[in-house]
Amino acid sequence: MKKQFAVIGLGRFGGSICESLSKQGMEVLAIDTNEDKVNRFANVATHAVVADSTDENTLKSLGIRNFDHVIVAIGDNIQSSILTTLMLVEQGVKHITVKAQNDYHEKVLNKIGAHKVVHPERDMGVRIAHNIVSKNVLDYLELSDEYSIVELMAGTTVNGKTLIDLDIRAKYGCNIMAIKRGETIDVSPSADVSLLKGDILIVIGADSDINRMEHALFDDED
Ligand code: ATP
């Protein structure tokens, strides 16, 4: 059976989630208090309704507890976001993802039982900053305060070298999870694979180790 999602709040963030889930063939209920926004998503989502998610009876009548995953994408109105999340938790929704507006908002959401709190502006800022500092860092995903996954573009320093030559695990404490070359992805590459300029390496490790490796091996200017 198809997974059923509900997206509450159809701003840029909620709207984009709604579109992407629908494109992936999921069943999506789009909810917003703003009729124009709901009309805009009528042909995108499976169902789109004008409703106020802070109204407990409305949530019940929508059968919100039966959805596999509910995304709360109300940003500016922190009070509504918190109240909605609280009611979703009380109604026993299995997976609740909420967009936080700031660190205090995030703290409260975690306390009241949101299963996942996302901070898209902050996270995207961090990712873009990493990419600005080093053009070989294509993407960056923070796993915790200490650990990350990064996508690094192979340049001339590593061109033609094998993972054994570079001795990445021993020297830098990082692990290469996969190498993307054009359309092919080599997951858990063997140590004797030779890197080519333009390969994309997906690396996991402690931030300090990734930084050292980045500067030593991926800082090419060309
Ligand atoms: P974004 O930064 O994602 O573009 P935004 O600034 O467009 O968001 P927000 O104020 O963060 O808008 O709210 C997102 C959407 O949530 C808006 O379309 C708003 O109408 C809707 N919304 C706000 N409160 C509720 C509520 N209680 N129930 C349902 N929808 C709501």
GROMACS .gro file of C-alpha atoms and ligand atoms in nm:
model
  253
    1MET     CA    1   0.000   0.000   0.000
    2LYS     CA    2   0.117   0.352  -0.078
    3LYS     CA    3   0.247   0.552   0.216
    4GLN     CA    4   0.018   0.831   0.324
    5PHE     CA    5   0.160   1.172   0.408
    6ALA     CA    6   0.001   1.492   0.532
    7VAL     CA    7   0.174   1.827   0.486
    8ILE     CA    8   0.050   2.111   0.707
    9GLY     CA    9   0.149   2.455   0.579
   10LEU     CA   10   0.206   2.515   0.209
   11GLY     CA   11   0.474   2.786   0.213
   12ARG     CA   12   0.792   2.741   0.009
   13PHE     CA   13   0.917   2.456   0.231
   14GLY     CA   14   0.589   2.267   0.281
   15GLY     CA   15   0.494   2.325  -0.080
   16SER     CA   16   0.821   2.181  -0.204
   17ILE     CA   17   0.784   1.873   0.020
   18CYS     CA   18   0.431   1.826  -0.104
   19GLU     CA   19   0.540   1.843  -0.469
   20SER     CA   20   0.834   1.613  -0.420
   21LEU     CA   21   0.631   1.348  -0.233
   22SER     CA   22   0.361   1.359  -0.501
   23LYS     CA   23   0.622   1.322  -0.776
   24GLN     CA   24   0.751   1.014  -0.594
   25GLY     CA   25   0.402   0.866  -0.620
   26MET     CA   26   0.304   0.904  -0.254
   27GLU     CA   27  -0.045   0.988  -0.133
   28VAL     CA   28  -0.036   1.340   0.004
   29LEU     CA   29  -0.296   1.542   0.192
   30ALA     CA   30  -0.207   1.913   0.171
   31ILE     CA   31  -0.345   2.137   0.445
   32ASP     CA   32  -0.337   2.515   0.481
   33THR     CA   33  -0.557   2.788   0.626
   34ASN     CA   34  -0.499   2.993   0.313
   35GLU     CA   35  -0.749   2.903   0.039
   36ASP     CA   36  -0.533   3.036  -0.246
   37LYS     CA   37  -0.245   2.811  -0.142
   38VAL     CA   38  -0.475   2.512  -0.111
   39ASN     CA   39  -0.614   2.579  -0.460
   40ARG     CA   40  -0.260   2.598  -0.595
   41PHE     CA   41  -0.191   2.247  -0.462
   42ALA     CA   42  -0.524   2.094  -0.562
   43ASN     CA   43  -0.368   1.939  -0.873
   44VAL     CA   44  -0.039   1.849  -0.705
   45ALA     CA   45  -0.149   1.666  -0.390
   46THR     CA   46  -0.391   1.373  -0.373
   47HIS     CA   47  -0.623   1.590  -0.161
   48ALA     CA   48  -0.591   1.954  -0.059
   49VAL     CA   49  -0.805   2.106   0.214
   50VAL     CA   50  -0.849   2.444   0.379
   51ALA     CA   51  -0.818   2.373   0.751
   52ASP     CA   52  -0.669   2.514   1.067
   53SER     CA   53  -0.436   2.255   1.216
   54THR     CA   54  -0.459   2.410   1.563
   55ASP     CA   55  -0.820   2.293   1.581
   56GLU     CA   56  -0.823   1.951   1.746
   57ASN     CA   57  -1.159   1.849   1.600
   58THR     CA   58  -1.045   1.941   1.249
   59LEU     CA   59  -0.739   1.719   1.285
   60LYS     CA   60  -0.957   1.436   1.414
   61SER     CA   61  -1.209   1.471   1.133
   62LEU     CA   62  -0.924   1.456   0.879
   63GLY     CA   63  -0.824   1.123   1.039
   64ILE     CA   64  -0.475   1.259   1.091
   65ARG     CA   65  -0.373   0.971   1.321
   66ASN     CA   66  -0.403   0.727   1.030
   67PHE     CA   67  -0.133   0.899   0.824
   68ASP     CA   68   0.209   0.734   0.813
   69HIS     CA   69   0.393   1.063   0.837
   70VAL     CA   70   0.283   1.420   0.905
   71ILE     CA   71   0.505   1.716   0.817
   72VAL     CA   72   0.439   2.043   1.001
   73ALA     CA   73   0.573   2.320   0.779
   74ILE     CA   74   0.428   2.619   0.962
   75GLY     CA   75   0.724   2.849   1.010
   76ASP     CA   76   0.644   3.200   1.117
   77ASN     CA   77   0.361   3.124   1.353
   78ILE     CA   78   0.560   2.937   1.617
   79GLN     CA   79   0.263   2.909   1.851
   80SER     CA   80   0.055   2.733   1.583
   81SER     CA   81   0.345   2.506   1.496
   82ILE     CA   82   0.390   2.400   1.859
   83LEU     CA   83   0.019   2.354   1.923
   84THR     CA   84  -0.025   2.150   1.604
   85THR     CA   85   0.274   1.930   1.691
   86LEU     CA   86   0.143   1.872   2.043
   87MET     CA   87  -0.194   1.758   1.911
   88LEU     CA   88  -0.034   1.529   1.655
   89VAL     CA   89   0.172   1.370   1.934
   90GLU     CA   90  -0.139   1.336   2.152
   91GLN     CA   91  -0.330   1.174   1.868
   92GLY     CA   92  -0.053   0.918   1.828
   93VAL     CA   93   0.077   1.004   1.479
   94LYS     CA   94   0.364   0.760   1.412
   95HIS     CA   95   0.608   0.998   1.241
   96ILE     CA   96   0.602   1.373   1.290
   97THR     CA   97   0.856   1.598   1.118
   98VAL     CA   98   0.846   1.967   1.205
   99LYS     CA   99   1.020   2.269   1.058
  100ALA     CA  100   1.177   2.483   1.329
  101GLN     CA  101   1.220   2.855   1.294
  102ASN     CA  102   1.496   2.897   1.551
  103ASP     CA  103   1.687   2.707   1.823
  104TYR     CA  104   1.429   2.774   2.097
  105HIS     CA  105   1.150   2.653   1.874
  106GLU     CA  106   1.356   2.340   1.799
  107LYS     CA  107   1.411   2.277   2.170
  108VAL     CA  108   1.039   2.297   2.249
  109LEU     CA  109   0.949   2.073   1.955
  110ASN     CA  110   1.192   1.807   2.072
  111LYS     CA  111   1.057   1.832   2.427
  112ILE     CA  112   0.694   1.785   2.329
  113GLY     CA  113   0.772   1.476   2.122
  114ALA     CA  114   0.832   1.570   1.758
  115HIS     CA  115   1.016   1.275   1.603
  116LYS     CA  116   1.231   1.485   1.373
  117VAL     CA  117   1.296   1.856   1.375
  118VAL     CA  118   1.441   2.018   1.067
  119HIS     CA  119   1.595   2.360   1.031
  120PRO     CA  120   1.620   2.404   0.653
  121GLU     CA  121   1.760   2.757   0.641
  122ARG     CA  122   2.031   2.685   0.898
  123ASP     CA  123   2.123   2.346   0.749
  124MET     CA  124   2.137   2.483   0.397
  125GLY     CA  125   2.349   2.774   0.522
  126VAL     CA  126   2.603   2.529   0.669
  127ARG     CA  127   2.609   2.324   0.350
  128ILE     CA  128   2.654   2.625   0.127
  129ALA     CA  129   2.927   2.768   0.352
  130HIS     CA  130   3.124   2.444   0.321
  131ASN     CA  131   3.088   2.458  -0.055
  132ILE     CA  132   3.196   2.822  -0.064
  133VAL     CA  133   3.508   2.757   0.145
  134SER     CA  134   3.619   2.468  -0.070
  135LYS     CA  135   3.480   2.424  -0.420
  136ASN     CA  136   3.567   2.054  -0.400
  137VAL     CA  137   3.312   2.005  -0.122
  138LEU     CA  138   2.998   1.944  -0.324
  139ASP     CA  139   2.768   1.857  -0.040
  140TYR     CA  140   2.775   1.826   0.332
  141LEU     CA  141   2.547   1.644   0.573
  142GLU     CA  142   2.585   1.688   0.947
  143LEU     CA  143   2.526   1.359   1.130
  144SER     CA  144   2.596   1.495   1.479
  145ASP     CA  145   2.800   1.774   1.640
  146GLU     CA  146   3.115   1.579   1.553
  147TYR     CA  147   3.046   1.360   1.251
  148SER     CA  148   2.948   1.437   0.893
  149ILE     CA  149   2.914   1.291   0.548
  150VAL     CA  150   3.066   1.496   0.266
  151GLU     CA  151   3.082   1.468  -0.110
  152LEU     CA  152   3.429   1.558  -0.236
  153MET     CA  153   3.534   1.607  -0.596
  154ALA     CA  154   3.863   1.439  -0.687
  155GLY     CA  155   4.116   1.682  -0.833
  156THR     CA  156   4.473   1.651  -0.962
  157THR     CA  157   4.625   1.565  -0.620
  158VAL     CA  158   4.445   1.231  -0.606
  159ASN     CA  159   4.419   1.164  -0.981
  160GLY     CA  160   4.551   0.815  -1.065
  161LYS     CA  161   4.608   0.722  -0.699
  162THR     CA  162   4.446   0.422  -0.533
  163LEU     CA  163   4.286   0.429  -0.189
  164ILE     CA  164   4.584   0.223  -0.070
  165ASP     CA  165   4.826   0.489  -0.205
  166LEU     CA  166   4.633   0.759  -0.025
  167ASP     CA  167   4.594   0.552   0.293
  168ILE     CA  168   4.289   0.759   0.383
  169ARG     CA  169   4.157   0.547   0.670
  170ALA     CA  170   4.491   0.524   0.853
  171LYS     CA  171   4.610   0.879   0.784
  172TYR     CA  172   4.285   1.070   0.824
  173GLY     CA  173   4.047   0.831   1.003
  174CYS     CA  174   3.783   0.875   0.731
  175ASN     CA  175   3.596   0.610   0.537
  176ILE     CA  176   3.508   0.627   0.168
  177MET     CA  177   3.152   0.495   0.147
  178ALA     CA  178   3.113   0.524  -0.229
  179ILE     CA  179   3.269   0.665  -0.545
  180LYS     CA  180   3.048   0.819  -0.812
  181ARG     CA  181   3.192   0.822  -1.164
  182GLY     CA  182   2.944   0.960  -1.415
  183GLU     CA  183   2.632   0.751  -1.384
  184THR     CA  184   2.793   0.461  -1.196
  185ILE     CA  185   2.828   0.436  -0.821
  186ASP     CA  186   3.080   0.202  -0.662
  187VAL     CA  187   2.951   0.137  -0.310
  188SER     CA  188   3.216   0.026  -0.055
  189PRO     CA  189   3.494   0.055  -0.314
  190SER     CA  190   3.787  -0.183  -0.282
  191ALA     CA  191   4.116  -0.029  -0.171
  192ASP     CA  192   4.291  -0.089  -0.502
  193VAL     CA  193   4.050   0.122  -0.708
  194SER     CA  194   4.224   0.413  -0.883
  195LEU     CA  195   4.067   0.756  -0.851
  196LEU     CA  196   4.016   0.980  -1.150
  197LYS     CA  197   3.988   1.356  -1.157
  198GLY     CA  198   3.616   1.438  -1.148
  199ASP     CA  199   3.521   1.132  -0.938
  200ILE     CA  200   3.294   1.217  -0.648
  201LEU     CA  201   3.386   1.056  -0.319
  202ILE     CA  202   3.126   1.013  -0.046
  203VAL     CA  203   3.317   1.025   0.279
  204ILE     CA  204   3.212   0.972   0.639
  205GLY     CA  205   3.418   1.078   0.938
  206ALA     CA  206   3.477   1.318   1.224
  207ASP     CA  207   3.465   1.684   1.113
  208SER     CA  208   3.825   1.747   1.219
  209ASP     CA  209   3.949   1.441   1.024
  210ILE     CA  210   3.747   1.532   0.715
  211ASN     CA  211   3.890   1.884   0.732
  212ARG     CA  212   4.247   1.758   0.746
  213MET     CA  213   4.190   1.525   0.454
  214GLU     CA  214   4.008   1.792   0.255
  215HIS     CA  215   4.300   2.034   0.287
  216ALA     CA  216   4.566   1.771   0.220
  217LEU     CA  217   4.407   1.597  -0.076
  218PHE     CA  218   4.115   1.797  -0.214
  219ASP     CA  219   4.229   2.157  -0.209
  220ASP     CA  220   4.323   2.176  -0.578
  221GLU     CA  221   4.269   2.510  -0.743
  222ASP     CA  222   4.216   2.370  -1.093
  223ATP     P1  223   0.821   2.928   0.396
  223ATP     O1  224   0.939   2.988   0.466
  223ATP     O2  225   0.822   2.779   0.396
  223ATP     O3  226   0.799   2.987   0.261
  223ATP     P2  227   0.608   3.103   0.461
  223ATP     O4  228   0.688   3.216   0.515
  223ATP     O5  229   0.552   3.112   0.323
  223ATP     O6  230   0.693   2.967   0.478
  223ATP     P3  231   0.478   3.046   0.706
  223ATP     O7  232   0.418   3.159   0.778
  223ATP     O8  233   0.606   2.991   0.754
  223ATP     O9  234   0.483   3.080   0.552
  223ATP    O10  235   0.368   2.932   0.703
  223ATP     C1  236   0.365   2.836   0.606
  223ATP     C2  237   0.221   2.808   0.569
  223ATP    O11  238   0.152   2.759   0.683
  223ATP     C3  239   0.142   2.932   0.521
  223ATP    O12  240   0.090   2.904   0.392
  223ATP     C4  241   0.031   2.946   0.624
  223ATP    O13  242  -0.092   2.986   0.566
  223ATP     C5  243   0.020   2.805   0.680
  223ATP     N1  244  -0.035   2.801   0.816
  223ATP     C6  245  -0.003   2.883   0.918
  223ATP     N2  246  -0.074   2.848   1.029
  223ATP     C7  247  -0.151   2.740   0.994
  223ATP     C8  248  -0.244   2.657   1.063
  223ATP     N3  249  -0.273   2.678   1.191
  223ATP     N4  250  -0.303   2.556   0.996
  223ATP     C9  251  -0.273   2.533   0.866
  223ATP     N5  252  -0.186   2.606   0.795
  223ATP    C10  253  -0.125   2.710   0.857
   0.00000   0.00000   0.00000
